[in-house]
Short mmCIF file of N, CA and C in Angstrom, two decimals:
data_model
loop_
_atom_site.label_atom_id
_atom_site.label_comp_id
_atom_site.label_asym_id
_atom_site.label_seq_id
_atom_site.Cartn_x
_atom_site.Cartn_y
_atom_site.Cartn_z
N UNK V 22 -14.83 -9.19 10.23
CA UNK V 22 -14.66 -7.79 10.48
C UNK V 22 -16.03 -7.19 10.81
N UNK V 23 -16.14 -6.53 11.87
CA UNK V 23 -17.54 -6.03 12.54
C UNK V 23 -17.16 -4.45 12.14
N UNK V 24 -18.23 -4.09 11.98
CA UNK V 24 -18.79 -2.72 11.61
C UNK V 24 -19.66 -1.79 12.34
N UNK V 25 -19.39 -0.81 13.09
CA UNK V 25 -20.46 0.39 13.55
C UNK V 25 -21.52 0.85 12.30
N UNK V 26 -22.52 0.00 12.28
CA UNK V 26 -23.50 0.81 11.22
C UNK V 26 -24.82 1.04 11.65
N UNK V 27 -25.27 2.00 11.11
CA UNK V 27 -26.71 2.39 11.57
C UNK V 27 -27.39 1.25 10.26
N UNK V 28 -29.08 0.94 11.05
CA UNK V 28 -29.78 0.22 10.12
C UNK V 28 -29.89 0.51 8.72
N UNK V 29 -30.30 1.58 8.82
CA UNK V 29 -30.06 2.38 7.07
C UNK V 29 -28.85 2.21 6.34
N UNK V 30 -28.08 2.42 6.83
CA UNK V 30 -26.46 2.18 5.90
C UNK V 30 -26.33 0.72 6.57
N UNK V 31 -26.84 -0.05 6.76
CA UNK V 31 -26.69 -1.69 6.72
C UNK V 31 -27.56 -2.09 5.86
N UNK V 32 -28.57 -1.85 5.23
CA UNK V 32 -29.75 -1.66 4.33
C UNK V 32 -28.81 -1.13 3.05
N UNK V 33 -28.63 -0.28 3.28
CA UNK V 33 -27.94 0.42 1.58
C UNK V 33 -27.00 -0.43 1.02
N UNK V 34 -25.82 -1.27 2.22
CA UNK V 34 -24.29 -2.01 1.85
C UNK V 34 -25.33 -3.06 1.63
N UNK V 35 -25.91 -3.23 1.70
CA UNK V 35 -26.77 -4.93 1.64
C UNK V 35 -27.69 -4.95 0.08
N UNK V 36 -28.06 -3.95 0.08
CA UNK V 36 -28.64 -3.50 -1.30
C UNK V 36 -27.26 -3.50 -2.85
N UNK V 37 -26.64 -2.86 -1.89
CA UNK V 37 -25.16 -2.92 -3.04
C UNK V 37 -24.19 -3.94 -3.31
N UNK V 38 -24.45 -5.26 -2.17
CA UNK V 38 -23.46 -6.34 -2.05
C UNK V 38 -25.06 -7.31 -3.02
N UNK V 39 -25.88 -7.07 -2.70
CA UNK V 39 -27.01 -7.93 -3.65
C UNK V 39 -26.90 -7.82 -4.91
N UNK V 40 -26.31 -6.41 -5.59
CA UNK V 40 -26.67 -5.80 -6.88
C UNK V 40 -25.00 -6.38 -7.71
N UNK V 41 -24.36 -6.48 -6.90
CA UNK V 41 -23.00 -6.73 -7.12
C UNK V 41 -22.85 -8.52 -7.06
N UNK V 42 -23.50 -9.46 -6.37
CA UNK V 42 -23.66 -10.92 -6.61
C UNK V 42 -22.77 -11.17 -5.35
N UNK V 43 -22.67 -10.42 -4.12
CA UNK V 43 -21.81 -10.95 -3.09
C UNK V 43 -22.55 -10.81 -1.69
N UNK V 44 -22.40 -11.94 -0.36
CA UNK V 44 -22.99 -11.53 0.34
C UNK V 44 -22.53 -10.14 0.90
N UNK V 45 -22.54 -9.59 2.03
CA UNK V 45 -22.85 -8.38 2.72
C UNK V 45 -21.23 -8.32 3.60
N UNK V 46 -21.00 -9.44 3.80
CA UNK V 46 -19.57 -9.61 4.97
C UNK V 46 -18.47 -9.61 3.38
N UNK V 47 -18.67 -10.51 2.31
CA UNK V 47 -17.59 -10.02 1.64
C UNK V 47 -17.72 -8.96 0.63
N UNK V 48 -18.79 -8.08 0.67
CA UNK V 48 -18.81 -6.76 -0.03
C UNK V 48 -18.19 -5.95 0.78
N UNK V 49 -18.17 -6.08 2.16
CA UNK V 49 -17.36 -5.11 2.78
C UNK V 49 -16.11 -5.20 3.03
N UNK V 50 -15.97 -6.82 2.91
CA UNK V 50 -14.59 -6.92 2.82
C UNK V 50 -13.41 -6.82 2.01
N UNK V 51 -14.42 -6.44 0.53
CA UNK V 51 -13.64 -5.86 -1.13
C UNK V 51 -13.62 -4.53 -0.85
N UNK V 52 -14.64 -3.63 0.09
CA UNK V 52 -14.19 -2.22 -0.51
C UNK V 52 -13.29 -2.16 0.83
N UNK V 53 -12.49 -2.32 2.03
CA UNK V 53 -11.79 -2.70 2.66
C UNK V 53 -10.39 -2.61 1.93
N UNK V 54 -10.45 -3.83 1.51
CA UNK V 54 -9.31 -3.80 0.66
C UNK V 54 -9.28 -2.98 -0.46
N UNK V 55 -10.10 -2.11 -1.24
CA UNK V 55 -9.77 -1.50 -1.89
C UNK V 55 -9.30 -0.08 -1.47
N UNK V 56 -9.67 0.21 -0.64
CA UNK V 56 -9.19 1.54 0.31
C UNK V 56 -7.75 1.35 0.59
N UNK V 57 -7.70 -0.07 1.58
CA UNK V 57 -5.98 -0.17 1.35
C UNK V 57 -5.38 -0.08 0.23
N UNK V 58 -5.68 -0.42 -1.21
CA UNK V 58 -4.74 -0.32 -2.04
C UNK V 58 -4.92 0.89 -2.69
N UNK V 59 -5.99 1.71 -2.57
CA UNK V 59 -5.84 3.05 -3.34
C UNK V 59 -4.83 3.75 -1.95
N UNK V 60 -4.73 3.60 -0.64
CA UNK V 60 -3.63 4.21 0.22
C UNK V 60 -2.71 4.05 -0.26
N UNK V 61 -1.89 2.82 -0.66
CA UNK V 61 -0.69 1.97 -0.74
C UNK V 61 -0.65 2.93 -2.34
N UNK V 62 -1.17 2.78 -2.80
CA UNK V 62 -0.94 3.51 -4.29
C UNK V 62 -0.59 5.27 -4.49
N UNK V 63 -0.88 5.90 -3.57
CA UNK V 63 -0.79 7.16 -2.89
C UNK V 63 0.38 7.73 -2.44
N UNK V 64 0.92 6.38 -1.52
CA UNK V 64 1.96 6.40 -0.83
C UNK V 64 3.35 6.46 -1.89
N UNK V 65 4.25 8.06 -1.35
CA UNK V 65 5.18 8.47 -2.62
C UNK V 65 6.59 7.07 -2.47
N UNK V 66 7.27 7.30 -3.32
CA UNK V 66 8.03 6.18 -3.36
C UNK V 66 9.09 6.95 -2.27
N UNK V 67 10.08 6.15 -1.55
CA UNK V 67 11.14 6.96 -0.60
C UNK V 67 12.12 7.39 -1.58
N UNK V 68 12.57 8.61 -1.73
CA UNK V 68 13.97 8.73 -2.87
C UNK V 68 14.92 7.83 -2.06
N UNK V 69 16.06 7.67 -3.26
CA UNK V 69 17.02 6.97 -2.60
C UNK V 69 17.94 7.38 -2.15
N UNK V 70 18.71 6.99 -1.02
CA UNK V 70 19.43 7.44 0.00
C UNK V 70 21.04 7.62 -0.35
N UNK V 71 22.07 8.61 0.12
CA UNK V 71 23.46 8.41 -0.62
C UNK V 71 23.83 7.90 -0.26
N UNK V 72 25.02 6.41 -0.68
CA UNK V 72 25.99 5.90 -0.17
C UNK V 72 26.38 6.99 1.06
N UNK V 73 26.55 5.60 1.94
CA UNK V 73 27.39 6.27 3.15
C UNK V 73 28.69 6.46 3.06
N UNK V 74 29.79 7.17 4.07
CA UNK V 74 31.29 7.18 4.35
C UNK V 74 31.55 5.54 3.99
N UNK V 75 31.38 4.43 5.02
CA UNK V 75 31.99 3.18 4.18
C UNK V 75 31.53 2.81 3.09
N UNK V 76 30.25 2.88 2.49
CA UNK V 76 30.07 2.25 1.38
C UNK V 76 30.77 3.03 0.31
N UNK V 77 30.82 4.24 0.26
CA UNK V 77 31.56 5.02 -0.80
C UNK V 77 33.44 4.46 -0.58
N UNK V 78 34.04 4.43 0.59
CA UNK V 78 35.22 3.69 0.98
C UNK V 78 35.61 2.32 0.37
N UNK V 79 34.99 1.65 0.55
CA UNK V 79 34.80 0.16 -0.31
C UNK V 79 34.31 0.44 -2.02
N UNK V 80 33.80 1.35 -2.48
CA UNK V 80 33.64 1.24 -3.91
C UNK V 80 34.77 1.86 -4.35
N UNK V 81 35.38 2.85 -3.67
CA UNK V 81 36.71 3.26 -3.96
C UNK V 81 38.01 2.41 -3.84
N UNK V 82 37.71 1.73 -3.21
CA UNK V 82 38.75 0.49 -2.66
C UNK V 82 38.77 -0.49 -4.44
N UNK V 83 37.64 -0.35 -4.91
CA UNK V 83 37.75 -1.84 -5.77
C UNK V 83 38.22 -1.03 -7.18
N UNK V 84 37.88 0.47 -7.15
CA UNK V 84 38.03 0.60 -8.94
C UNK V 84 39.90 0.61 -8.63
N UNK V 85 40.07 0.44 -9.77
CA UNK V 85 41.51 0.22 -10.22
C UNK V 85 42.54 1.30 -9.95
N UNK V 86 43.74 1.79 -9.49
CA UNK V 86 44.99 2.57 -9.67
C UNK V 86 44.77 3.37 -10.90
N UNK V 87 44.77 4.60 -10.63
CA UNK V 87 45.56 5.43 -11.75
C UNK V 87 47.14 4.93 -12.59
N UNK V 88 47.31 4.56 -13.99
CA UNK V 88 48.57 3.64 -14.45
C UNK V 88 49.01 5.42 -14.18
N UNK V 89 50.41 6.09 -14.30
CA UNK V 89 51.19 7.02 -14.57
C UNK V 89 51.56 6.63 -15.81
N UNK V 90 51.80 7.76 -16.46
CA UNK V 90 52.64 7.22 -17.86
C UNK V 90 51.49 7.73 -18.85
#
């Protein structure tokens, strides 16, 4: 994964992937992925959707007859 960086902020991530015990390509490639998962973590859950016309048709189909009496 290639990066637009100025020398200075290639200097600073290089300073922080040293201080951290990783080279420079996989320090950037942890906070990468950590961005994706603080997104993914963000992201609201979908509510859930109502049975449709057939699916409500077929669950009605299976419960049992009213007995009379």
């Amino acid at each position: 994964m290639t990066r637009k960086m100025t020398d200075s902020q290639k200097a600073y991530e290089t300073k922080r992937a040293e201080k951290a015990g990783m080279t420079l390509d996989k320090w950037l490639h942890s906070k990468d992925r950590e961005k994706v998962q603080a997104i993914a973590a963000k992201k609201p859950a979908e509510p859930a959707k109502p049975p449709g016309l057939l699916r409500r048709l077929v669950d009605r189909a299976h419960k049992p007859l009213k007995a009379k009496g």
